[in-house]
CSV table of N, CA and C and ligand atoms in Angstrom, one decimal:
chain,number,residue,atom,x,y,z
A,15,MET,N,52.7,145.0,16.8
A,15,MET,CA,52.0,146.1,17.4
A,15,MET,C,51.4,146.7,16.6
A,16,SER,N,49.6,146.7,16.0
A,16,SER,CA,49.4,147.3,15.3
A,16,SER,C,48.5,148.2,16.2
A,17,CYS,N,48.8,149.5,15.9
A,17,CYS,CA,48.1,150.8,16.6
A,17,CYS,C,48.0,151.7,15.4
A,18,ILE,N,46.6,152.2,15.5
A,18,ILE,CA,46.4,152.8,14.5
A,18,ILE,C,46.6,154.3,14.6
A,19,PHE,N,47.0,155.1,15.7
A,19,PHE,CA,47.3,156.2,16.2
A,19,PHE,C,49.0,156.3,16.1
A,20,CYS,N,49.7,155.2,16.3
A,20,CYS,CA,51.1,155.2,16.0
A,20,CYS,C,51.1,154.9,14.5
A,21,ALA,N,50.7,154.2,13.8
A,21,ALA,CA,50.4,154.4,12.3
A,21,ALA,C,50.3,155.4,11.4
A,22,ILE,N,49.4,156.4,11.9
A,22,ILE,CA,49.1,157.8,11.7
A,22,ILE,C,50.3,158.4,11.6
A,23,GLY,N,50.5,158.3,13.0
A,23,GLY,CA,52.1,159.1,13.2
A,23,GLY,C,53.4,158.9,12.8
A,24,GLN,N,53.3,157.7,12.2
A,24,GLN,CA,54.7,157.5,11.5
A,24,GLN,C,54.3,157.8,10.0
A,25,GLY,N,53.4,157.9,9.4
A,25,GLY,CA,52.7,158.1,8.1
A,25,GLY,C,52.3,157.1,7.1
A,26,SER,N,52.4,155.9,7.7
A,26,SER,CA,51.8,154.4,7.1
A,26,SER,C,50.5,154.4,6.8
A,27,ILE,N,49.9,155.1,7.5
A,27,ILE,CA,48.1,155.3,7.3
A,27,ILE,C,48.1,157.0,7.2
A,28,PRO,N,47.8,157.4,6.2
A,28,PRO,CA,47.6,159.0,5.8
A,28,PRO,C,46.7,159.7,6.3
A,29,ALA,N,47.3,160.7,6.8
A,29,ALA,CA,46.0,161.8,7.4
A,29,ALA,C,46.8,163.3,7.3
A,30,GLU,N,45.6,164.1,7.4
A,30,GLU,CA,46.1,165.6,7.3
A,30,GLU,C,46.4,165.6,8.7
A,31,LYS,N,47.5,166.4,8.8
A,31,LYS,CA,48.1,166.6,10.1
A,31,LYS,C,48.2,168.1,10.1
A,32,LEU,N,47.5,168.8,11.1
A,32,LEU,CA,47.3,170.2,11.6
A,32,LEU,C,48.4,170.8,12.1
A,33,TYR,N,49.0,169.8,12.7
A,33,TYR,CA,50.5,170.5,13.6
A,33,TYR,C,51.1,168.9,13.4
A,34,ASP,N,52.5,168.9,13.4
A,34,ASP,CA,53.3,167.8,13.5
A,34,ASP,C,54.8,167.9,13.8
A,35,ASN,N,55.0,167.6,15.0
A,35,ASN,CA,56.4,167.5,15.5
A,35,ASN,C,57.0,166.3,15.7
A,36,GLU,N,58.3,166.4,16.4
A,36,GLU,CA,58.7,164.9,17.1
A,36,GLU,C,57.7,164.4,17.8
A,37,ALA,N,57.4,165.2,18.5
A,37,ALA,CA,56.6,164.7,19.9
A,37,ALA,C,55.4,164.4,19.8
A,38,VAL,N,54.6,164.9,18.8
A,38,VAL,CA,53.0,165.2,19.1
A,38,VAL,C,52.4,165.8,17.3
A,39,PHE,N,51.4,165.2,17.3
A,39,PHE,CA,50.7,165.6,16.1
A,39,PHE,C,49.5,165.7,16.4
A,40,VAL,N,48.5,166.5,15.6
A,40,VAL,CA,46.9,166.9,15.7
A,40,VAL,C,46.4,166.5,14.2
A,41,ILE,N,45.4,165.9,14.6
A,41,ILE,CA,44.5,165.4,13.4
A,41,ILE,C,42.8,165.8,13.6
A,42,ALA,N,42.3,166.2,12.6
A,42,ALA,CA,40.8,166.1,12.8
A,42,ALA,C,40.3,164.7,13.1
A,43,ASP,N,39.1,164.7,13.9
A,43,ASP,CA,38.4,163.4,14.5
A,43,ASP,C,37.6,163.2,13.3
A,44,ILE,N,37.5,161.7,13.1
A,44,ILE,CA,36.8,161.0,12.1
A,44,ILE,C,35.5,161.3,12.1
A,45,HIS,N,34.9,161.6,13.3
A,45,HIS,CA,33.7,161.6,13.7
A,45,HIS,C,33.3,162.6,14.9
A,46,PRO,N,33.4,163.9,13.9
A,46,PRO,CA,33.2,164.9,14.7
A,46,PRO,C,32.0,165.2,15.5
A,47,LYS,N,32.1,165.4,16.7
A,47,LYS,CA,31.2,165.8,17.9
A,47,LYS,C,30.9,167.1,17.9
A,48,ALA,N,31.9,167.9,17.4
A,48,ALA,CA,31.3,169.7,17.5
A,48,ALA,C,32.1,170.4,16.3
A,49,LYS,N,31.7,171.5,15.7
A,49,LYS,CA,32.1,172.2,14.6
A,49,LYS,C,33.8,171.9,14.5
A,50,VAL,N,34.4,171.9,15.6
A,50,VAL,CA,35.9,171.6,15.6
A,50,VAL,C,36.1,170.6,16.8
A,51,HIS,N,36.6,169.7,16.1
A,51,HIS,CA,36.8,168.2,16.9
A,51,HIS,C,38.1,167.8,16.3
A,52,LEU,N,39.2,168.2,17.3
A,52,LEU,CA,40.7,167.8,16.7
A,52,LEU,C,41.0,166.7,17.9
A,53,LEU,N,42.1,165.8,17.5
A,53,LEU,CA,42.8,164.7,18.2
A,53,LEU,C,44.4,165.4,18.7
A,54,VAL,N,44.8,165.5,19.8
A,54,VAL,CA,46.3,165.7,19.8
A,54,VAL,C,46.8,164.5,20.6
A,55,ILE,N,47.9,163.7,19.8
A,55,ILE,CA,48.3,162.6,20.0
A,55,ILE,C,49.8,162.7,20.1
A,56,PRO,N,49.9,162.4,21.2
A,56,PRO,CA,51.9,162.0,21.2
A,56,PRO,C,52.1,161.0,20.4
A,57,LYS,N,53.7,161.0,20.4
A,57,LYS,CA,53.8,159.8,19.3
A,57,LYS,C,54.5,158.9,19.9
A,58,GLN,N,54.7,159.0,21.2
A,58,GLN,CA,55.2,158.0,21.9
A,58,GLN,C,54.0,156.9,22.1
A,59,HIS,N,54.3,155.6,22.2
A,59,HIS,CA,52.9,154.9,22.4
A,59,HIS,C,52.6,154.9,23.7
A,60,ILE,N,51.9,155.8,24.7
A,60,ILE,CA,51.2,155.7,25.8
A,60,ILE,C,49.9,155.5,25.6
A,61,VAL,N,49.7,154.3,26.6
A,61,VAL,CA,48.2,154.0,26.3
A,61,VAL,C,47.2,155.1,27.5
A,62,THR,N,47.6,155.0,28.5
A,62,THR,CA,46.8,155.7,29.5
A,62,THR,C,47.6,156.6,30.5
A,63,PHE,N,47.4,157.4,31.3
A,63,PHE,CA,48.2,157.9,32.2
A,63,PHE,C,49.0,156.8,33.2
A,64,ASN,N,48.4,156.2,33.2
A,64,ASN,CA,49.2,155.0,34.0
A,64,ASN,C,50.7,154.7,33.7
A,65,ASP,N,50.6,154.9,32.2
A,65,ASP,CA,52.2,154.6,31.4
A,65,ASP,C,53.1,155.7,31.6
A,66,PHE,N,52.5,156.8,32.2
A,66,PHE,CA,53.7,157.7,32.0
A,66,PHE,C,54.8,157.6,33.0
A,67,THR,N,56.0,157.9,32.5
A,67,THR,CA,57.2,157.6,33.4
A,67,THR,C,58.0,159.0,33.1
A,68,PRO,N,59.2,159.2,33.9
A,68,PRO,CA,59.9,160.5,33.6
A,68,PRO,C,60.4,160.8,32.4
A,69,VAL,N,60.5,159.5,31.4
A,69,VAL,CA,60.9,159.3,30.0
A,69,VAL,C,60.0,159.7,29.2
A,70,THR,N,58.8,160.0,29.9
A,70,THR,CA,57.4,160.1,28.7
A,70,THR,C,56.8,161.7,29.3
A,71,TYR,N,57.4,162.3,30.4
A,71,TYR,CA,56.6,163.3,31.0
A,71,TYR,C,56.9,164.5,29.8
A,72,GLY,N,57.6,164.3,29.1
A,72,GLY,CA,58.0,165.6,28.0
A,72,GLY,C,56.7,165.6,27.2
A,73,SER,N,56.1,164.6,26.5
A,73,SER,CA,55.1,164.7,26.0
A,73,SER,C,54.1,165.3,26.3
A,74,MET,N,53.7,165.8,27.6
A,74,MET,CA,52.6,166.5,28.3
A,74,MET,C,52.9,168.0,28.0
A,75,ALA,N,54.0,168.6,27.9
A,75,ALA,CA,54.5,169.8,27.6
A,75,ALA,C,54.3,170.0,26.2
A,76,SER,N,54.6,169.1,25.2
A,76,SER,CA,54.5,169.0,23.7
A,76,SER,C,52.9,169.1,23.5
A,77,VAL,N,52.3,168.4,24.1
A,77,VAL,CA,50.7,168.4,23.9
A,77,VAL,C,50.2,169.8,24.5
A,78,ALA,N,50.4,170.5,25.2
A,78,ALA,CA,50.1,171.7,25.9
A,78,ALA,C,50.7,172.7,25.0
A,79,GLU,N,51.7,172.5,24.3
A,79,GLU,CA,52.3,173.5,23.2
A,79,GLU,C,51.5,173.3,21.9
A,80,ALA,N,50.8,172.2,21.7
A,80,ALA,CA,50.0,171.8,20.3
A,80,ALA,C,48.9,172.2,20.8
A,81,ILE,N,48.2,172.4,21.4
A,81,ILE,CA,46.8,172.8,21.9
A,81,ILE,C,46.8,174.2,21.8
A,82,ALA,N,47.8,174.9,22.4
A,82,ALA,CA,48.0,176.3,22.4
A,82,ALA,C,48.1,176.8,20.8
A,83,ASN,N,48.7,176.0,20.0
A,83,ASN,CA,49.2,176.5,18.9
A,83,ASN,C,47.8,176.4,17.6
A,84,VAL,N,47.4,175.3,17.6
A,84,VAL,CA,46.2,174.9,17.2
A,84,VAL,C,45.0,175.5,17.2
A,85,THR,N,44.8,175.6,18.6
A,85,THR,CA,43.4,176.4,18.9
A,85,THR,C,43.9,178.1,18.4
A,86,GLN,N,44.9,178.5,18.7
A,86,GLN,CA,45.1,180.0,18.2
A,86,GLN,C,44.9,180.2,16.6
A,87,ARG,N,45.4,179.0,16.0
A,87,ARG,CA,45.4,179.0,14.2
A,87,ARG,C,44.0,178.8,13.9
A,88,LEU,N,43.1,177.9,14.4
A,88,LEU,CA,41.9,177.8,14.2
A,88,LEU,C,40.8,178.7,14.7
A,89,GLY,N,41.2,179.7,15.6
A,89,GLY,CA,40.5,180.7,16.1
A,89,GLY,C,39.5,180.4,17.2
A,90,ILE,N,40.1,179.4,17.8
A,90,ILE,CA,39.1,179.1,18.7
A,90,ILE,C,39.5,179.2,20.1
A,91,ALA,N,40.6,179.8,20.3
A,91,ALA,CA,41.6,180.0,21.5
A,91,ALA,C,40.7,181.2,22.5
A,92,LYS,N,40.0,182.5,21.8
A,92,LYS,CA,39.8,183.2,23.0
A,92,LYS,C,38.2,182.7,23.2
A,93,SER,N,37.5,181.8,22.2
A,93,SER,CA,35.9,181.7,22.6
A,93,SER,C,35.9,180.4,23.7
A,94,GLY,N,36.8,179.8,23.3
A,94,GLY,CA,37.0,178.8,24.4
A,94,GLY,C,36.7,177.3,23.6
A,95,TYR,N,36.9,176.4,24.6
A,95,TYR,CA,37.3,174.7,24.1
A,95,TYR,C,37.1,174.1,25.2
A,96,LYS,N,37.1,172.6,24.9
A,96,LYS,CA,37.0,171.8,26.1
A,96,LYS,C,38.2,170.4,25.6
A,97,VAL,N,39.1,170.0,26.5
A,97,VAL,CA,40.1,169.2,26.3
A,97,VAL,C,39.5,167.8,26.9
A,98,ILE,N,39.6,166.8,26.5
A,98,ILE,CA,38.9,165.7,27.0
A,98,ILE,C,40.1,164.5,26.7
A,99,ALA,N,40.6,163.8,27.9
A,99,ALA,CA,41.4,162.4,27.4
A,99,ALA,C,40.5,161.4,28.2
A,100,ASN,N,39.9,160.5,27.3
A,100,ASN,CA,39.3,159.5,28.1
A,100,ASN,C,40.0,158.2,28.5
A,101,ASN,N,40.3,158.0,29.6
A,101,ASN,CA,41.4,156.6,30.0
A,101,ASN,C,40.7,155.4,30.5
A,102,GLY,N,41.1,154.2,29.9
A,102,GLY,CA,40.6,153.1,30.0
A,102,GLY,C,39.3,152.8,30.0
A,103,SER,N,38.5,151.3,30.3
A,103,SER,CA,37.2,151.2,30.1
A,103,SER,C,36.3,152.2,30.8
A,104,ASP,N,36.3,152.4,32.0
A,104,ASP,CA,35.6,153.2,32.7
A,104,ASP,C,35.2,154.6,32.3
A,105,GLY,N,36.5,155.2,31.6
A,105,GLY,CA,36.6,156.4,31.0
A,105,GLY,C,36.1,156.2,29.4
A,106,GLY,N,35.6,155.1,28.8
A,106,GLY,CA,35.0,155.2,27.7
A,106,GLY,C,36.4,155.1,26.8
A,107,GLN,N,37.4,154.8,26.9
A,107,GLN,CA,38.6,155.0,25.8
A,107,GLN,C,38.4,153.9,24.6
A,108,ALA,N,38.1,154.4,23.8
A,108,ALA,CA,38.0,153.3,22.4
A,108,ALA,C,39.3,153.0,21.5
A,109,VAL,N,40.3,154.0,21.7
A,109,VAL,CA,41.6,153.7,21.0
A,109,VAL,C,42.5,153.6,21.9
A,110,PRO,N,43.3,152.7,22.2
A,110,PRO,CA,44.3,152.5,23.4
A,110,PRO,C,45.9,153.0,23.1
A,111,HIS,N,45.9,154.3,22.6
A,111,HIS,CA,46.9,155.4,22.7
A,111,HIS,C,46.3,156.7,22.8
A,112,LEU,N,47.0,157.2,24.1
A,112,LEU,CA,46.5,158.4,24.8
A,112,LEU,C,46.4,159.5,23.8
A,113,HIS,N,45.3,160.2,23.7
A,113,HIS,CA,44.9,161.3,22.8
A,113,HIS,C,44.3,162.1,23.6
A,114,PHE,N,44.3,163.3,23.3
A,114,PHE,CA,43.4,164.7,23.8
A,114,PHE,C,42.4,165.2,23.0
A,115,HIS,N,41.3,165.0,23.0
A,115,HIS,CA,40.0,165.7,22.1
A,115,HIS,C,39.9,167.0,22.4
A,116,ILE,N,40.0,168.0,21.4
A,116,ILE,CA,39.9,169.3,21.4
A,116,ILE,C,38.2,169.6,20.8
A,117,LEU,N,37.5,170.2,21.9
A,117,LEU,CA,36.2,170.3,21.0
A,117,LEU,C,35.6,172.1,21.2
A,118,GLY,N,35.4,172.3,20.1
A,118,GLY,CA,35.0,173.7,20.4
A,118,GLY,C,34.5,174.3,18.9
A,119,GLY,N,34.5,175.7,18.9
A,119,GLY,CA,34.0,176.3,17.4
A,119,GLY,C,32.3,176.5,17.6
A,120,GLU,N,31.9,176.2,18.9
A,120,GLU,CA,30.5,176.2,19.3
A,120,GLU,C,30.4,175.9,20.9
A,121,PRO,N,29.1,176.4,21.8
A,121,PRO,CA,29.1,175.8,22.9
A,121,PRO,C,29.5,174.6,23.1
A,122,VAL,N,30.4,173.7,23.7
A,122,VAL,CA,30.2,172.3,24.2
A,122,VAL,C,30.0,172.0,25.4
A,123,GLN,N,29.5,172.7,26.2
A,123,GLN,CA,29.2,172.6,27.5
A,123,GLN,C,28.7,171.0,27.7
A,124,GLY,N,28.0,170.5,26.8
A,124,GLY,CA,26.8,169.3,26.7
A,124,GLY,C,27.4,168.3,26.1
A,125,ILE,N,28.9,168.4,25.7
A,125,ILE,CA,29.5,167.5,25.0
A,125,ILE,C,30.1,166.8,25.8
A,126,THR,N,30.4,165.5,25.3
A,126,THR,CA,31.3,164.4,26.3
A,126,THR,C,32.2,163.5,25.4
B,207,5GP,P1,38.4,158.0,22.5
B,207,5GP,O1,39.5,156.7,22.8
B,207,5GP,O2,38.9,158.7,23.5
B,207,5GP,O3,36.9,157.2,23.2
B,207,5GP,O4,38.1,158.2,21.3
B,207,5GP,C1,38.6,157.8,19.9
B,207,5GP,C2,38.7,158.9,18.9
B,207,5GP,O5,39.0,158.6,17.7
B,207,5GP,C3,36.8,158.7,18.7
B,207,5GP,O6,36.3,160.2,18.5
B,207,5GP,C4,37.3,158.6,16.9
B,207,5GP,O7,36.0,159.1,16.4
B,207,5GP,C5,38.4,158.8,16.6
B,207,5GP,N1,39.1,157.8,16.0
B,207,5GP,C6,39.1,156.7,15.6
B,207,5GP,N2,39.9,156.1,14.6
B,207,5GP,C7,40.3,157.3,13.9
B,207,5GP,C8,41.1,157.4,12.9
B,207,5GP,O8,41.5,156.4,11.9
B,207,5GP,N3,41.5,158.7,12.2
B,207,5GP,C9,40.7,160.1,13.2
B,207,5GP,N4,40.7,161.0,12.5
B,207,5GP,N5,39.9,159.6,14.1
B,207,5GP,C10,39.7,158.4,14.5
B,208,ZN,ZN1,50.4,153.7,19.2
């Protein structure tokens, strides 16, 4: 199975990780839509929320911890930001490995 986000998570494709632990990592989006545009990516290969099971629920706690950590470190925690997870074809998901966009650093109300 070739999955770009699994490959980045495992280190076989290099990328600067702003946050990295056993469960989740954070990278800058390659095509930023806002001054700050990050991707929070669970290391388990979960495609959409349809794939969650009791074994993978813990990933969501790790996602929350990562969001709190990186937004604080990048100085956008107080000014605010948006978190988006596109799911499936109607959701416009391009990469079939669940990930959470963090958009901020400027007003992002109009950014999807
Ligand atoms: P989505 O699946 O939520 O529609 O969007 C996938 C996002 O991943 C896009 O915003 C795209 O720019 C980003 N992306 C796709 N491939 C890569 C990559 O190899 N590296 C990084 N940093 N971002 C990527
Ligand atoms: Zn994957």
